[in-house]
Coordinates of C-alpha atoms in Angstrom, one line a residue:
Chain A
M30 CA -44.7 -16.9 -69.6
N31 CA -45.1 -20.3 -68.0
S32 CA -42.3 -21.6 -65.9
F33 CA -41.6 -25.3 -66.1
P34 CA -39.7 -27.6 -63.8
P35 CA -36.1 -28.2 -65.0
E36 CA -36.7 -31.9 -66.0
I37 CA -39.5 -30.8 -68.4
V38 CA -37.2 -28.2 -70.0
L39 CA -34.4 -30.7 -70.1
E40 CA -36.6 -33.2 -71.8
A41 CA -37.7 -30.7 -74.4
V42 CA -34.0 -29.8 -75.1
A43 CA -33.2 -33.5 -75.4
N44 CA -36.1 -34.2 -77.8
G45 CA -35.2 -31.1 -79.7
L46 CA -31.6 -32.4 -80.2
L47 CA -32.9 -35.7 -81.3
T48 CA -35.2 -34.2 -83.9
G49 CA -32.6 -31.6 -84.9
A50 CA -30.1 -34.3 -85.9
V51 CA -32.5 -35.5 -88.6
Y52 CA -33.2 -31.9 -89.7
G53 CA -29.4 -31.7 -89.9
L54 CA -29.3 -34.7 -92.2
V55 CA -31.8 -33.1 -94.6
A56 CA -29.7 -29.8 -94.5
L57 CA -26.5 -31.8 -95.0
G58 CA -27.6 -32.9 -98.5
L59 CA -28.7 -29.3 -99.3
T60 CA -25.5 -27.6 -98.1
L61 CA -23.3 -30.2 -99.8
V62 CA -24.9 -29.5 -103.2
Y63 CA -24.8 -25.8 -102.6
G64 CA -21.2 -25.9 -101.5
V65 CA -20.0 -27.8 -104.5
L66 CA -22.3 -27.0 -107.4
H67 CA -23.1 -23.5 -106.1
I68 CA -26.8 -24.0 -106.8
I69 CA -29.8 -23.9 -104.5
N70 CA -31.6 -27.2 -105.2
F71 CA -35.3 -26.4 -105.2
A72 CA -36.0 -30.1 -105.9
H73 CA -34.6 -31.1 -102.5
G74 CA -38.1 -31.1 -100.8
A75 CA -39.7 -33.1 -103.6
L76 CA -36.8 -35.6 -103.5
L77 CA -37.3 -36.0 -99.8
T78 CA -41.0 -36.7 -100.4
L79 CA -40.1 -39.2 -103.1
A80 CA -37.8 -41.0 -100.6
M81 CA -40.5 -41.1 -98.0
Y82 CA -42.9 -42.6 -100.5
A83 CA -40.3 -45.1 -101.5
A84 CA -39.8 -46.1 -97.9
W85 CA -43.6 -46.4 -97.5
V86 CA -43.9 -48.6 -100.5
A87 CA -41.0 -50.8 -99.2
W88 CA -43.0 -51.2 -96.1
A89 CA -46.5 -51.6 -97.6
A90 CA -45.6 -53.8 -100.6
F91 CA -42.6 -55.7 -99.3
G92 CA -43.0 -55.6 -95.5
L93 CA -39.7 -53.9 -95.1
D94 CA -39.1 -52.1 -91.8
P95 CA -38.2 -48.4 -92.6
Y96 CA -34.9 -48.8 -90.8
V97 CA -34.0 -51.9 -92.9
A98 CA -35.2 -50.0 -96.1
I99 CA -32.2 -47.7 -95.6
I100 CA -30.0 -50.4 -97.0
P101 CA -31.6 -50.7 -100.5
L102 CA -32.8 -47.1 -100.7
V103 CA -29.4 -45.4 -100.2
P104 CA -27.8 -46.9 -103.4
I105 CA -31.0 -46.5 -105.4
F106 CA -31.3 -42.8 -104.4
F107 CA -27.6 -42.2 -104.9
A108 CA -28.0 -43.5 -108.5
A109 CA -31.2 -41.5 -109.0
G110 CA -29.5 -38.3 -107.9
Y111 CA -26.4 -39.0 -110.0
A112 CA -28.6 -39.6 -113.1
V113 CA -30.7 -36.5 -112.4
Q114 CA -27.6 -34.2 -112.3
R115 CA -25.8 -35.9 -115.2
L116 CA -28.8 -36.3 -117.5
V117 CA -31.2 -33.5 -116.6
I118 CA -29.8 -30.6 -114.6
G119 CA -26.3 -30.5 -116.0
P120 CA -27.3 -30.6 -119.7
A121 CA -30.3 -28.4 -119.3
S122 CA -28.5 -25.7 -117.4
R123 CA -25.5 -25.2 -119.8
G124 CA -23.5 -23.9 -116.9
D125 CA -25.9 -20.9 -116.3
D126 CA -26.9 -20.6 -112.6
Q127 CA -30.3 -19.1 -113.3
N128 CA -31.1 -22.0 -115.6
I129 CA -30.2 -24.5 -112.9
L130 CA -32.5 -22.7 -110.5
L131 CA -35.4 -23.0 -112.9
V132 CA -34.6 -26.6 -113.8
T133 CA -34.6 -27.8 -110.1
L134 CA -37.8 -25.8 -109.6
G135 CA -39.4 -27.5 -112.6
L136 CA -38.2 -30.9 -111.5
S137 CA -39.8 -30.4 -108.1
I138 CA -43.2 -29.5 -109.8
V139 CA -43.0 -32.6 -112.0
L140 CA -42.1 -34.9 -109.1
E141 CA -44.8 -33.5 -106.7
N142 CA -47.5 -33.8 -109.3
A143 CA -46.4 -37.3 -110.3
M144 CA -46.7 -38.3 -106.7
L145 CA -50.0 -36.6 -106.4
A146 CA -51.3 -38.6 -109.4
I147 CA -49.9 -41.9 -108.1
F148 CA -50.6 -41.7 -104.4
R149 CA -53.4 -39.1 -104.3
S150 CA -53.3 -36.4 -101.6
D151 CA -54.1 -38.7 -98.8
T152 CA -51.8 -38.9 -95.8
L153 CA -50.1 -42.2 -95.5
S154 CA -48.1 -43.7 -92.6
V155 CA -46.5 -46.9 -91.6
Q156 CA -47.5 -48.9 -88.6
V157 CA -44.5 -50.2 -86.7
D158 CA -44.8 -51.4 -83.1
Y159 CA -41.9 -49.2 -81.9
A160 CA -43.4 -45.9 -83.3
M161 CA -44.7 -44.8 -79.9
E162 CA -42.1 -46.5 -77.7
V163 CA -40.2 -44.4 -75.3
V164 CA -36.8 -44.9 -73.6
E165 CA -36.3 -43.7 -70.0
A166 CA -33.1 -41.7 -69.5
P167 CA -32.3 -41.5 -65.8
L168 CA -31.9 -38.1 -64.2
F169 CA -30.2 -37.8 -60.9
F170 CA -32.5 -35.1 -59.5
S171 CA -35.9 -36.2 -60.6
A172 CA -37.9 -38.9 -62.4
P173 CA -36.3 -40.1 -65.6
M174 CA -36.7 -38.3 -68.9
L175 CA -38.8 -39.9 -71.6
L176 CA -37.2 -39.9 -75.0
S177 CA -38.9 -41.2 -78.1
F178 CA -37.3 -44.4 -79.5
P179 CA -37.6 -43.5 -83.2
R180 CA -36.0 -40.1 -82.5
L181 CA -33.1 -41.7 -80.6
V182 CA -32.5 -44.0 -83.6
G183 CA -32.7 -41.0 -85.9
F184 CA -30.1 -39.1 -83.9
G185 CA -27.7 -42.1 -83.8
V186 CA -28.0 -42.8 -87.5
A187 CA -27.8 -39.1 -88.5
F188 CA -24.5 -38.8 -86.7
L189 CA -23.3 -42.1 -88.2
V190 CA -24.0 -40.7 -91.7
A191 CA -22.3 -37.5 -90.9
G192 CA -19.3 -39.5 -89.7
V193 CA -19.2 -41.6 -92.9
L194 CA -19.5 -38.4 -94.9
F195 CA -16.6 -36.8 -93.0
V196 CA -14.4 -39.9 -93.7
L197 CA -15.4 -39.9 -97.4
L198 CA -14.7 -36.2 -97.9
T199 CA -11.3 -36.2 -96.1
M200 CA -9.8 -39.6 -96.7
T201 CA -10.8 -40.7 -100.2
D202 CA -9.7 -39.3 -103.6
T203 CA -13.3 -38.8 -104.6
G204 CA -14.0 -36.9 -101.5
R205 CA -11.0 -34.7 -101.9
A206 CA -12.0 -34.2 -105.5
I207 CA -15.4 -33.0 -104.3
R208 CA -13.8 -30.5 -102.0
A209 CA -11.4 -29.4 -104.7
V210 CA -14.2 -28.9 -107.3
A211 CA -16.1 -26.8 -104.7
K212 CA -13.5 -24.1 -104.7
E213 CA -11.4 -24.4 -107.9
R214 CA -13.1 -25.9 -111.0
T215 CA -10.4 -25.0 -113.5
G216 CA -7.6 -26.3 -111.3
A217 CA -9.6 -29.5 -110.7
A218 CA -10.2 -30.1 -114.4
L219 CA -6.5 -29.5 -115.2
S220 CA -5.6 -32.1 -112.5
G221 CA -7.6 -34.7 -114.4
I222 CA -10.8 -34.5 -112.3
D223 CA -14.0 -35.0 -114.4
V224 CA -16.0 -32.0 -113.0
A225 CA -19.3 -33.2 -114.4
H226 CA -18.8 -36.6 -112.8
I227 CA -18.0 -35.0 -109.4
Y228 CA -21.0 -32.8 -109.7
A229 CA -23.2 -35.8 -110.2
V230 CA -21.6 -37.8 -107.4
T231 CA -22.2 -34.8 -105.1
F232 CA -25.8 -34.6 -106.1
G233 CA -26.1 -38.4 -105.6
I234 CA -24.7 -38.1 -102.1
G235 CA -27.1 -35.3 -101.3
T236 CA -30.0 -37.4 -102.5
A237 CA -28.8 -40.5 -100.6
C238 CA -28.8 -38.3 -97.4
L239 CA -32.5 -37.7 -98.1
A240 CA -33.1 -41.4 -98.5
V241 CA -31.7 -42.0 -95.0
A242 CA -33.6 -39.1 -93.5
A243 CA -36.8 -40.3 -95.1
C244 CA -36.4 -43.8 -93.5
L245 CA -35.6 -42.2 -90.1
L246 CA -38.7 -39.9 -90.3
L247 CA -41.2 -42.4 -91.5
P248 CA -41.9 -44.5 -88.3
S249 CA -43.0 -41.3 -86.5
F250 CA -44.2 -39.1 -89.4
Y251 CA -46.8 -39.2 -92.1
V252 CA -46.2 -38.8 -95.8
N253 CA -48.2 -36.8 -98.4
P254 CA -47.1 -35.2 -101.7
R255 CA -46.0 -31.9 -100.1
V256 CA -44.5 -33.2 -96.8
G257 CA -40.9 -32.7 -97.9
N258 CA -41.3 -28.9 -98.3
A259 CA -42.0 -28.4 -94.6
F260 CA -38.6 -30.1 -93.8
V261 CA -36.7 -28.3 -96.5
L262 CA -37.9 -24.9 -95.4
V263 CA -36.4 -25.7 -92.0
A264 CA -33.3 -27.1 -93.8
F265 CA -32.8 -23.8 -95.7
T266 CA -32.8 -22.0 -92.4
I267 CA -30.2 -24.4 -91.1
V268 CA -28.0 -24.1 -94.2
V269 CA -28.0 -20.3 -93.9
M270 CA -27.4 -20.5 -90.2
G271 CA -24.6 -23.0 -90.4
G272 CA -22.9 -21.2 -93.2
M273 CA -23.8 -22.0 -96.8
G274 CA -21.8 -25.0 -97.9
S275 CA -20.5 -26.0 -94.4
V276 CA -21.0 -29.6 -93.5
P277 CA -20.4 -29.3 -89.7
G278 CA -22.5 -26.1 -89.8
A279 CA -25.4 -28.1 -91.2
L280 CA -25.3 -30.6 -88.4
L281 CA -24.8 -28.1 -85.6
G282 CA -27.4 -25.8 -87.1
G283 CA -29.8 -28.7 -87.2
L284 CA -29.3 -29.4 -83.5
V285 CA -29.8 -25.7 -82.7
I286 CA -32.9 -25.5 -84.7
G287 CA -34.3 -28.7 -83.2
V288 CA -33.8 -27.3 -79.7
V289 CA -35.3 -23.9 -80.7
E290 CA -38.3 -25.5 -82.2
S291 CA -38.8 -27.8 -79.2
L292 CA -38.4 -25.0 -76.6
S293 CA -40.6 -22.5 -78.4
G294 CA -43.2 -25.3 -78.7
L295 CA -43.0 -25.7 -75.0
Y296 CA -43.3 -22.1 -74.1
L297 CA -45.5 -20.7 -76.9
G298 CA -47.6 -23.8 -77.6
D299 CA -47.2 -26.5 -80.3
S300 CA -48.8 -24.4 -83.1
L301 CA -46.2 -21.6 -82.6
G302 CA -43.2 -24.0 -82.4
Q303 CA -41.9 -23.0 -85.8
L304 CA -42.1 -19.3 -85.0
G305 CA -38.8 -19.6 -83.0
I306 CA -37.0 -21.0 -86.0
F307 CA -37.8 -18.0 -88.1
V308 CA -37.0 -15.5 -85.4
I309 CA -33.6 -17.2 -85.1
F310 CA -33.3 -17.1 -88.9
I311 CA -33.9 -13.3 -89.0
L312 CA -31.4 -12.8 -86.1
V313 CA -28.7 -14.8 -87.9
L314 CA -29.3 -12.8 -91.1
L315 CA -29.0 -9.5 -89.2
F316 CA -26.0 -10.3 -87.0
R317 CA -24.0 -13.1 -88.7
P318 CA -25.1 -13.3 -92.3
T319 CA -22.3 -15.7 -93.3
G320 CA -23.5 -18.2 -90.7
L321 CA -21.9 -19.9 -87.7
F322 CA -19.3 -21.8 -89.9
G323 CA -19.4 -19.6 -93.0
A324 CA -16.3 -17.9 -94.4
R325 CA -16.2 -14.2 -93.7
A326 CA -17.2 -12.2 -96.7
Chain B
M30 CA 5.6 -34.0 -129.3
L31 CA 3.0 -31.2 -129.3
E32 CA 1.8 -29.9 -132.6
V33 CA -0.7 -27.1 -133.0
R34 CA -2.0 -26.4 -136.5
D35 CA -3.9 -23.3 -137.6
L36 CA -5.7 -23.0 -134.3
V37 CA -8.7 -20.7 -134.2
A38 CA -10.6 -20.0 -131.0
G39 CA -12.5 -17.3 -129.1
Y40 CA -15.3 -16.5 -126.7
G41 CA -18.7 -15.5 -128.0
L42 CA -18.2 -13.0 -130.8
T43 CA -14.6 -12.3 -129.9
R44 CA -11.9 -14.1 -131.8
V45 CA -8.8 -14.5 -129.7
L46 CA -6.7 -16.9 -131.8
E47 CA -6.6 -16.4 -135.5
G48 CA -4.7 -19.4 -136.9
V49 CA -1.8 -20.3 -134.6
S50 CA 0.7 -23.0 -135.4
L51 CA 3.5 -24.2 -133.1
E52 CA 5.6 -27.2 -132.2
V53 CA 7.3 -28.5 -129.1
G54 CA 9.7 -31.4 -129.5
A55 CA 10.8 -33.9 -126.9
G56 CA 13.1 -32.5 -124.3
E57 CA 12.7 -29.0 -125.6
V58 CA 12.0 -25.7 -123.8
V59 CA 9.8 -23.5 -125.9
A60 CA 8.9 -20.0 -124.9
V61 CA 5.5 -18.5 -125.9
L62 CA 5.8 -14.7 -125.3
G63 CA 3.3 -12.0 -125.7
S64 CA 1.8 -9.0 -123.9
N65 CA -1.4 -9.0 -121.9
G66 CA -4.4 -10.0 -124.0
A67 CA -2.4 -11.5 -126.9
G68 CA -4.1 -14.8 -126.4
K69 CA -1.5 -16.8 -124.5
T70 CA -3.8 -18.2 -121.8
T71 CA -6.5 -19.0 -124.4
L72 CA -4.0 -21.0 -126.3
N73 CA -3.2 -23.0 -123.2
M74 CA -6.9 -23.5 -122.4
V75 CA -7.6 -24.8 -125.9
I76 CA -4.6 -27.2 -125.8
S77 CA -5.8 -28.5 -122.4
G78 CA -9.4 -28.9 -123.6
L79 CA -11.0 -26.3 -121.4
V80 CA -12.0 -24.0 -124.3
A81 CA -13.2 -25.5 -127.6
A82 CA -11.3 -24.9 -130.8
R83 CA -13.2 -23.3 -133.7
G84 CA -10.7 -24.5 -136.3
G85 CA -7.4 -26.2 -136.7
E86 CA -6.1 -29.0 -134.5
V87 CA -3.9 -30.0 -131.6
R88 CA -1.9 -33.2 -131.8
F89 CA 0.0 -34.7 -128.9
A90 CA 2.5 -37.7 -129.2
G91 CA 1.1 -38.3 -132.7
D92 CA -2.6 -38.4 -131.7
R93 CA -5.2 -35.7 -132.4
I94 CA -6.4 -34.4 -129.0
T95 CA -8.6 -31.5 -130.2
G96 CA -12.1 -31.9 -128.6
L97 CA -11.0 -34.2 -125.8
A98 CA -12.1 -33.4 -122.3
P99 CA -9.4 -31.8 -120.0
A100 CA -9.2 -35.1 -117.9
Q101 CA -8.5 -37.1 -121.1
V102 CA -5.8 -34.6 -122.2
M103 CA -4.0 -34.7 -118.9
A104 CA -4.3 -38.5 -118.7
R105 CA -2.0 -38.6 -121.8
G106 CA 0.7 -36.7 -119.9
L107 CA 0.1 -33.2 -121.2
I108 CA 0.0 -31.3 -117.9
Q109 CA -0.7 -27.6 -117.5
V110 CA 0.2 -25.5 -114.5
P111 CA -2.3 -22.7 -115.0
E112 CA -1.9 -19.0 -114.7
G113 CA -2.9 -17.8 -111.2
R114 CA -1.9 -21.3 -109.8
K115 CA -5.5 -22.6 -109.3
I116 CA -4.5 -24.6 -106.3
F117 CA -7.2 -25.9 -104.0
P118 CA -7.2 -23.3 -101.1
N119 CA -9.4 -25.4 -98.8
L120 CA -7.3 -28.5 -99.0
N121 CA -4.0 -28.9 -97.3
V122 CA -0.6 -29.1 -99.1
R123 CA -0.5 -32.9 -99.1
E124 CA -4.1 -33.2 -100.4
N125 CA -3.3 -30.8 -103.2
L126 CA -0.3 -32.8 -104.2
E127 CA -2.1 -36.1 -104.0
L128 CA -4.9 -34.9 -106.2
G129 CA -2.2 -34.2 -108.8
S130 CA -2.1 -38.0 -109.3
Y131 CA -5.9 -38.4 -109.2
R132 CA -6.0 -39.7 -112.8
R133 CA -2.3 -40.3 -113.7
A134 CA 0.6 -42.0 -112.0
K135 CA -1.5 -42.9 -109.0
A136 CA 0.6 -46.1 -108.4
N137 CA 3.7 -44.0 -107.9
R138 CA 2.0 -41.5 -105.6
A139 CA 4.2 -42.0 -102.6
R140 CA 7.5 -42.0 -104.6
N141 CA 6.5 -38.8 -106.5
L142 CA 5.4 -37.1 -103.3
E143 CA 8.9 -37.6 -101.9
K144 CA 10.4 -36.3 -105.1
V145 CA 8.3 -33.1 -104.9
F146 CA 9.3 -32.6 -101.3
A147 CA 12.9 -33.1 -102.2
T148 CA 12.5 -30.4 -104.9
F149 CA 10.5 -28.1 -102.7
P150 CA 11.5 -28.6 -99.0
R151 CA 9.2 -25.6 -98.1
L152 CA 6.2 -27.7 -99.1
R153 CA 7.3 -30.5 -96.7
E154 CA 7.4 -28.0 -93.9
R155 CA 3.8 -26.9 -94.6
V156 CA 2.4 -30.3 -95.5
A157 CA -0.7 -30.0 -93.2
Q158 CA -1.4 -26.3 -93.8
P159 CA -4.4 -25.2 -95.9
A160 CA -3.0 -24.2 -99.3
G161 CA -4.9 -20.9 -99.2
T162 CA -2.7 -19.7 -96.4
L163 CA 0.6 -20.2 -98.3
S164 CA 2.5 -17.3 -99.7
G165 CA 2.4 -16.6 -103.5
G166 CA 5.7 -18.2 -104.1
E167 CA 4.8 -21.3 -102.1
Q168 CA 1.5 -21.5 -104.0
Q169 CA 3.4 -21.5 -107.2
M170 CA 5.7 -24.3 -105.9
L171 CA 2.6 -26.2 -104.9
A172 CA 1.0 -25.7 -108.4
I173 CA 4.2 -27.0 -110.1
G174 CA 4.5 -29.8 -107.6
R175 CA 0.9 -30.8 -108.2
G176 CA 1.7 -31.0 -111.9
M177 CA 4.9 -33.1 -111.3
M178 CA 2.8 -35.6 -109.4
A179 CA 1.2 -36.7 -112.7
E180 CA 4.6 -37.5 -114.3
P181 CA 4.2 -35.1 -117.2
L182 CA 5.6 -35.8 -120.6
L183 CA 5.1 -32.2 -121.5
L184 CA 4.6 -29.4 -118.9
I185 CA 2.9 -26.2 -119.9
L186 CA 3.8 -23.4 -117.4
D187 CA 1.5 -20.4 -117.7
E188 CA 3.1 -17.3 -116.2
P189 CA 5.0 -19.1 -113.4
S190 CA 6.9 -15.9 -112.5
L191 CA 3.7 -13.7 -112.2
G192 CA 3.4 -11.9 -108.9
L193 CA 6.7 -13.2 -107.5
S194 CA 9.5 -11.2 -106.0
P195 CA 12.7 -10.8 -108.1
L196 CA 14.5 -13.3 -105.9
L197 CA 11.7 -15.9 -106.3
V198 CA 11.6 -15.3 -110.1
E199 CA 15.3 -16.2 -110.2
E200 CA 14.5 -19.3 -108.2
M201 CA 11.6 -20.2 -110.5
F202 CA 13.8 -20.0 -113.6
A203 CA 16.5 -22.0 -112.0
L204 CA 13.9 -24.7 -111.2
I205 CA 12.7 -24.7 -114.9
R206 CA 16.3 -25.2 -115.9
R207 CA 16.6 -28.1 -113.6
L208 CA 13.3 -29.8 -114.9
H209 CA 14.6 -29.3 -118.4
A210 CA 18.0 -30.9 -117.5
D211 CA 16.0 -33.9 -116.3
G212 CA 14.7 -34.3 -119.8
L213 CA 11.2 -32.8 -119.4
A214 CA 9.7 -31.0 -122.4
I215 CA 8.4 -27.6 -121.3
M216 CA 6.2 -25.0 -123.0
L217 CA 6.9 -21.8 -121.1
V218 CA 4.2 -19.1 -121.5
E219 CA 5.5 -15.9 -120.1
Q220 CA 5.6 -12.1 -120.2
N221 CA 9.0 -12.1 -118.7
V222 CA 10.9 -11.9 -122.0
A223 CA 14.6 -11.7 -121.1
Q224 CA 14.7 -14.6 -118.7
S225 CA 12.4 -16.8 -120.8
L226 CA 14.6 -16.3 -123.8
D227 CA 17.7 -17.2 -121.7
I228 CA 16.5 -20.7 -121.0
A229 CA 14.3 -21.5 -124.0
G230 CA 15.7 -23.2 -127.2
R231 CA 13.1 -21.7 -129.4
A232 CA 10.4 -19.0 -129.0
Y233 CA 7.2 -17.7 -130.4
V234 CA 5.9 -14.2 -130.0
L235 CA 2.1 -13.9 -130.0
E236 CA 0.5 -10.7 -131.0
H237 CA -3.3 -10.1 -131.6
G238 CA -3.9 -13.9 -131.9
R239 CA -1.1 -14.6 -134.4
F240 CA 2.5 -15.4 -134.1
A241 CA 4.4 -12.3 -135.1
L242 CA 7.8 -13.9 -134.6
A243 CA 9.1 -17.4 -134.3
G244 CA 12.5 -19.0 -134.3
R245 CA 15.6 -19.8 -132.2
A246 CA 15.6 -17.9 -128.9
A247 CA 18.9 -16.1 -129.7
E248 CA 17.5 -14.9 -133.0
V249 CA 14.2 -13.7 -131.5
R250 CA 16.1 -11.8 -128.9
E251 CA 18.0 -9.8 -131.6
N252 CA 15.0 -9.2 -133.8
P253 CA 13.8 -5.6 -133.7
E254 CA 10.3 -6.9 -134.3
L255 CA 10.3 -8.2 -130.7
K256 CA 10.2 -4.7 -129.2
R257 CA 7.5 -3.7 -131.7
A258 CA 5.3 -6.7 -130.9
Y259 CA 5.7 -6.0 -127.3
L260 CA 5.2 -2.3 -127.2
G261 CA 2.7 -2.2 -130.0
L262 CA 4.8 0.4 -131.8

């Protein structure tokens, strides 16, 4: 195995953390929906793709910078997620978990093919002048580390979103109702909580997280009709690793996976970067199947 | 206050309630007794809107509430403290209580919280503790406290003494007496026959989805049918 000078390794770790925060954001939406609705949302990837196209259209048609596009896209995607759960997934599933699985899978197929029909399979990207910009982070023992500017923004915004979510879930009645419904539906209904509404709000928040993630990814990433799946595969790993349904687990798991991917890219070559993720995934399943923050079985 | 007329309900092909009628008046304590599987909890679930009625109707304060969603039922002041407590184990004691006023009596939240703490000093001691770590008795207090937060007009208590030590059972019945003395109407659904009949004004005995007995608590106690309904002899 190659040995690298410490500043190179440090830089890889730092860039891994930065990427990992956005992975964590994608996983956050997935784990929240799982934790509350107890369903694996197979449409998560397609919804991420949809959000990336939306951010691309905002840029291509309206000249909106992807970071600015967060402001209109978050409410739009929250409303879309709310409507999908309330009008499609909820009624179609009739409370049966297997049906929900199939409905979300069907939804992802419909969405992907609709996007394929509209945007074709070409890869699209936005051109912003800061896409390749780097920020120098000083190190006391060597030349400064080079950190990608879009990734730094992604890291900051992902943590901001996690902070907002934390406040929402612990300080507001709606947030507490979400946590209550996650563990005790009957008790929640008898306390006057409209469970179907809370499900839809949760799905809306998960979808809004994707809108933020899409806007953070777009300056440095391309979009095509299947791009979301690559991220969601990683997000599934993070959700299992962090503990199904655990919000801090998703964020921490995202950071760990980001670093693992970055380091295995460094040592094994870029094309094998994702290998490390799945090695970790298998190790977690073997030795800590409930995840880092998961409840003990 | 609460009127149930010819209620029929069940799950799938199983009929659980086969035409049940009962009444609870303002300020009354009414006991609904019956052995396991008689249909007591199903009756509560239908009244609260969690299980659909297949026939008959439920009226509360003069209005038909059959078919309303649980949130709409409780918004009218018909509050149920369910069997098995159904507290939120991942939320702390204060959060559990505050969610009791999620839809009703929100404006009086702070005042009612003080009232609940005055009734259950134990809950005040454990205010920041996750509810799942409370003892069974404390969880029952929490469930009742959560119900009180919504300022009930009628409180349905489903098996409040279940799984409690004899000492705590005594405490629970003393509490129910106190709530009644404050003027609250209570429908007490219990397996604990003797103590329930002590505090109830009237009682119904459910057997195989029908009321086998109904009347003043003192009369029900003396009725030889009671033993038969209970022991299935």
